[in-house]
Amino acid sequence: MRPIERGPAPRVYAEYGDAIDDLVDRLGRYCSYCERRLPVSLAVEHMTPKHLHPDQELDWDNFLLGCTNCNSTKSNKDLSDDETLWPDRDNTLLALTYARGGFVSTSDGIDDPDLRARVRMLLDLVGLDRHAARGWPPPTDKDKRWQQREEIWEIAEETLGSYEALERSQAALSLIVTAALGYGFPSVWLTVFDAYPEVRLALLDAFPGTSKGSFDDLGQPVNRAGGVL
Ligand SMILES: [Zn+2]
């Protein structure tokens, strides 16, 4: 889950749904949680549930973009800021590890029990680590997020092979970025190209709304200023 920056509120909204175009403009057509790209049917997601906190229903800083699976799993979960991590204030990519096969898990380096509990809560919030080959609860029939991560991982690996075959040319790098933007799942691409700082930096630059301050000069995630992680 890439760390994001939505920036200051573009305007005041009469209805929360009116914010969709501004959110897409700032963050791209990607679910803020699972990172899939959705040409349509992305929704304005309230981090803090609107019916429990009506005062935040129109609050730009409470908005993310959510797909149906993430939205329905998150439902009305009402978490305080000291219970979990959020992609708009923490470096959520540092907290999670993506692996071949569509798996997502807590990063190995997260040893502090409180922090581990927060990452667990983040995974549970939208069921991000649900996978047909692992544990409980299993993904529902309609939940294909793990499958899409698996597919995109394979596509990213294919482009990596082409990148090497083309001697890491600038043209090949441009095609990788174009493919990544088209397929979504930036964290998968960043992981597959972990050893390629020039690709990572190009990806971080290309995905709208990525928190640049959450990465070092090689495009590796670092602790985010003001965040828990
Ligand atoms: Zn999603």
Short mmCIF file of C-alpha atoms and ligand atoms in Angstrom, two decimals:
data_model
loop_
_atom_site.label_atom_id
_atom_site.label_comp_id
_atom_site.label_asym_id
_atom_site.label_seq_id
_atom_site.Cartn_x
_atom_site.Cartn_y
_atom_site.Cartn_z
CA MET A 1 0.00 0.00 0.00
CA ARG A 2 1.81 3.05 -1.24
CA PRO A 3 1.90 6.09 1.01
CA ILE A 4 -0.11 8.89 -0.53
CA GLU A 5 -0.53 12.64 -0.30
CA ARG A 6 -3.87 14.03 -1.36
CA GLY A 7 -2.77 17.65 -0.85
CA PRO A 8 -4.95 20.50 0.38
CA ALA A 9 -8.69 20.48 -0.23
CA PRO A 10 -9.42 21.77 -3.75
CA ARG A 11 -12.81 23.15 -2.67
CA VAL A 12 -15.75 22.71 -0.34
CA TYR A 13 -18.16 19.88 -1.16
CA ALA A 14 -21.92 19.86 -0.83
CA GLU A 15 -21.97 16.07 -1.25
CA TYR A 16 -19.03 13.77 -0.58
CA GLY A 17 -19.52 12.10 -3.97
CA ASP A 18 -18.64 15.41 -5.61
CA ALA A 19 -15.02 14.87 -4.52
CA ILE A 20 -14.45 11.86 -6.79
CA ASP A 21 -12.94 13.75 -9.73
CA ASP A 22 -10.63 15.77 -7.49
CA LEU A 23 -9.47 12.60 -5.72
CA VAL A 24 -8.82 10.83 -9.02
CA ASP A 25 -6.98 13.90 -10.24
CA ARG A 26 -4.70 13.85 -7.19
CA LEU A 27 -4.30 10.10 -6.65
CA GLY A 28 -5.00 8.45 -9.99
CA ARG A 29 -7.64 5.80 -10.64
CA TYR A 30 -6.30 3.45 -8.00
CA CYS A 31 -7.90 2.06 -4.90
CA SER A 32 -6.01 3.67 -2.01
CA TYR A 33 -5.90 0.34 -0.17
CA CYS A 34 -5.47 -2.56 -2.61
CA GLU A 35 -4.02 -0.38 -5.41
CA ARG A 36 -5.95 -1.94 -8.25
CA ARG A 37 -6.70 0.36 -11.15
CA LEU A 38 -10.38 0.89 -11.79
CA PRO A 39 -11.41 2.89 -14.86
CA VAL A 40 -14.90 3.20 -13.32
CA SER A 41 -16.65 2.33 -10.05
CA LEU A 42 -14.09 3.78 -7.69
CA ALA A 43 -15.85 5.38 -4.76
CA VAL A 44 -15.08 8.13 -2.30
CA GLU A 45 -14.02 6.22 0.79
CA HIS A 46 -14.37 7.66 4.29
CA MET A 47 -11.48 6.63 6.52
CA THR A 48 -13.67 7.46 9.50
CA PRO A 49 -17.19 6.11 8.81
CA LYS A 50 -19.50 8.94 7.84
CA HIS A 51 -22.58 7.72 9.65
CA LEU A 52 -20.67 7.45 12.93
CA HIS A 53 -18.88 10.76 12.41
CA PRO A 54 -21.22 12.94 10.34
CA ASP A 55 -19.02 15.95 11.05
CA GLN A 56 -16.36 14.35 8.83
CA GLU A 57 -18.66 13.33 5.99
CA LEU A 58 -17.51 16.21 3.77
CA ASP A 59 -13.97 16.45 5.11
CA TRP A 60 -11.40 16.18 2.30
CA ASP A 61 -8.80 14.89 4.78
CA ASN A 62 -11.10 11.97 5.55
CA PHE A 63 -11.38 10.88 1.90
CA LEU A 64 -9.58 8.11 0.07
CA LEU A 65 -10.49 6.15 -3.06
CA GLY A 66 -11.89 2.69 -2.49
CA CYS A 67 -12.85 -0.28 -4.66
CA THR A 68 -15.91 -2.39 -3.89
CA ASN A 69 -13.95 -5.15 -2.16
CA CYS A 70 -12.00 -2.81 0.09
CA ASN A 71 -15.06 -0.70 0.83
CA SER A 72 -17.27 -3.65 1.71
CA THR A 73 -14.61 -5.31 3.88
CA LYS A 74 -13.87 -2.08 5.68
CA SER A 75 -17.58 -1.39 6.06
CA ASN A 76 -18.20 0.58 9.25
CA LYS A 77 -14.99 -0.26 11.09
CA ASP A 78 -14.25 2.73 13.25
CA LEU A 79 -10.58 2.81 14.20
CA SER A 80 -8.85 5.48 16.19
CA ASP A 81 -5.53 6.79 14.95
CA ASP A 82 -3.58 4.85 17.59
CA GLU A 83 -4.97 1.50 16.45
CA THR A 84 -3.81 1.29 12.86
CA LEU A 85 -1.76 2.95 10.12
CA TRP A 86 -3.12 5.04 7.27
CA PRO A 87 -1.72 5.54 3.76
CA ASP A 88 -2.12 9.33 4.00
CA ARG A 89 -0.01 9.74 7.14
CA ASP A 90 2.23 6.68 7.53
CA ASN A 91 4.59 4.91 5.19
CA THR A 92 2.31 1.95 4.69
CA LEU A 93 4.65 0.45 2.09
CA LEU A 94 7.31 0.08 4.78
CA ALA A 95 4.83 -1.87 6.88
CA LEU A 96 3.91 -4.44 4.24
CA THR A 97 5.74 -6.96 2.12
CA TYR A 98 4.47 -8.04 -1.29
CA ALA A 99 5.49 -11.39 -2.72
CA ARG A 100 5.09 -13.51 -5.83
CA GLY A 101 1.79 -15.34 -5.88
CA GLY A 102 -0.26 -12.34 -4.79
CA PHE A 103 0.70 -12.47 -1.12
CA VAL A 104 0.83 -9.49 1.23
CA SER A 105 2.12 -9.72 4.79
CA THR A 106 3.64 -7.73 7.64
CA SER A 107 7.22 -6.72 6.86
CA ASP A 108 9.89 -8.73 8.67
CA GLY A 109 11.49 -5.65 10.16
CA ILE A 110 8.37 -4.75 12.17
CA ASP A 111 9.32 -6.09 15.61
CA ASP A 112 7.64 -3.68 17.99
CA PRO A 113 4.45 -5.40 19.29
CA ASP A 114 2.36 -2.23 19.14
CA LEU A 115 3.46 -1.57 15.59
CA ARG A 116 2.83 -5.16 14.57
CA ALA A 117 -0.68 -4.87 15.99
CA ARG A 118 -1.26 -1.72 13.94
CA VAL A 119 -0.09 -3.42 10.75
CA ARG A 120 -2.33 -6.39 11.52
CA MET A 121 -5.22 -3.97 11.91
CA LEU A 122 -4.36 -2.34 8.60
CA LEU A 123 -4.42 -5.72 6.84
CA ASP A 124 -7.70 -6.65 8.54
CA LEU A 125 -9.25 -3.26 7.81
CA VAL A 126 -9.77 -4.15 4.15
CA GLY A 127 -8.82 -7.86 4.23
CA LEU A 128 -5.74 -7.05 2.21
CA ASP A 129 -3.94 -10.34 2.91
CA ARG A 130 -6.90 -12.56 2.11
CA HIS A 131 -5.70 -15.22 -0.26
CA ALA A 132 -7.10 -18.51 -1.50
CA ALA A 133 -3.93 -20.31 -0.39
CA ARG A 134 -3.78 -18.92 3.08
CA GLY A 135 -5.64 -18.88 6.37
CA TRP A 136 -8.87 -17.44 7.55
CA PRO A 137 -11.03 -15.75 6.49
CA PRO A 138 -10.75 -16.82 2.86
CA PRO A 139 -11.52 -14.33 0.12
CA THR A 140 -15.11 -14.34 -1.06
CA ASP A 141 -15.91 -15.46 -4.60
CA LYS A 142 -16.15 -11.82 -5.62
CA ASP A 143 -12.81 -10.88 -4.08
CA LYS A 144 -10.17 -11.27 -6.80
CA ARG A 145 -7.65 -8.83 -5.37
CA TRP A 146 -5.09 -11.55 -4.55
CA GLN A 147 -5.49 -13.04 -8.01
CA GLN A 148 -4.94 -9.68 -9.66
CA ARG A 149 -1.81 -9.10 -7.59
CA GLU A 150 -0.54 -12.49 -8.70
CA GLU A 151 -1.22 -11.69 -12.36
CA ILE A 152 0.31 -8.23 -12.24
CA TRP A 153 3.38 -9.62 -10.47
CA GLU A 154 3.93 -11.98 -13.39
CA ILE A 155 3.47 -9.17 -15.90
CA ALA A 156 5.94 -7.02 -13.97
CA GLU A 157 8.48 -9.86 -14.00
CA GLU A 158 8.04 -10.21 -17.76
CA THR A 159 8.73 -6.53 -18.26
CA LEU A 160 11.80 -6.87 -16.04
CA GLY A 161 13.08 -9.59 -18.36
CA SER A 162 12.50 -7.34 -21.35
CA TYR A 163 14.21 -4.46 -19.58
CA GLU A 164 17.35 -6.57 -19.13
CA ALA A 165 17.15 -7.89 -22.70
CA LEU A 166 16.95 -4.31 -23.92
CA GLU A 167 19.99 -3.38 -21.80
CA ARG A 168 17.99 -1.21 -19.45
CA SER A 169 17.26 1.34 -22.14
CA GLN A 170 15.32 4.52 -21.46
CA ALA A 171 12.67 3.41 -23.96
CA ALA A 172 12.18 0.14 -22.09
CA LEU A 173 11.91 2.01 -18.81
CA SER A 174 9.21 4.23 -20.28
CA LEU A 175 7.25 1.17 -21.34
CA ILE A 176 7.52 -0.30 -17.83
CA VAL A 177 6.09 2.88 -16.35
CA THR A 178 3.29 2.95 -18.92
CA ALA A 179 2.44 -0.68 -18.17
CA ALA A 180 2.51 -0.10 -14.42
CA LEU A 181 0.18 2.89 -14.68
CA GLY A 182 -2.18 0.86 -16.84
CA TYR A 183 -2.26 -2.21 -14.62
CA GLY A 184 -2.04 -0.56 -11.20
CA PHE A 185 -0.68 -2.20 -8.04
CA PRO A 186 2.31 0.15 -7.64
CA SER A 187 3.60 -1.77 -4.60
CA VAL A 188 3.89 -4.92 -6.72
CA TRP A 189 5.91 -3.08 -9.38
CA LEU A 190 8.13 -1.44 -6.78
CA THR A 191 8.82 -4.82 -5.21
CA VAL A 192 9.57 -6.61 -8.46
CA PHE A 193 11.97 -3.79 -9.40
CA ASP A 194 13.45 -3.61 -5.91
CA ALA A 195 17.03 -3.80 -7.23
CA TYR A 196 16.45 -1.18 -9.93
CA PRO A 197 16.51 2.27 -8.32
CA GLU A 198 16.04 4.08 -11.64
CA VAL A 199 12.82 2.14 -12.26
CA ARG A 200 11.58 2.60 -8.71
CA LEU A 201 12.15 6.35 -8.87
CA ALA A 202 10.38 6.57 -12.23
CA LEU A 203 7.42 4.62 -10.80
CA LEU A 204 7.23 6.80 -7.70
CA ASP A 205 7.26 9.84 -9.91
CA ALA A 206 4.60 8.50 -12.27
CA PHE A 207 1.90 7.33 -9.85
CA PRO A 208 -0.04 10.47 -8.91
CA GLY A 209 -0.17 11.40 -5.26
CA THR A 210 2.62 9.13 -4.04
CA SER A 211 4.29 10.58 -0.94
CA LYS A 212 7.78 11.32 -2.28
CA GLY A 213 9.08 12.18 1.19
CA SER A 214 8.50 8.56 2.20
CA PHE A 215 11.35 7.32 -0.03
CA ASP A 216 15.10 7.79 -0.16
CA ASP A 217 17.30 8.62 -3.14
CA LEU A 218 17.18 5.00 -4.31
CA GLY A 219 13.41 4.84 -4.08
CA GLN A 220 13.43 2.69 -0.97
CA PRO A 221 10.77 3.38 1.68
CA VAL A 222 11.84 5.27 4.80
CA ASN A 223 9.99 6.43 7.90
CA ARG A 224 7.52 9.15 7.05
CA ALA A 225 7.82 12.50 8.82
CA GLY A 226 4.97 12.84 11.29
CA GLY A 227 3.90 9.23 10.85
CA VAL A 228 4.11 6.27 13.21
CA LEU A 229 6.08 4.54 10.49
ZN ZN B 1 -9.30 -1.92 -3.11
#
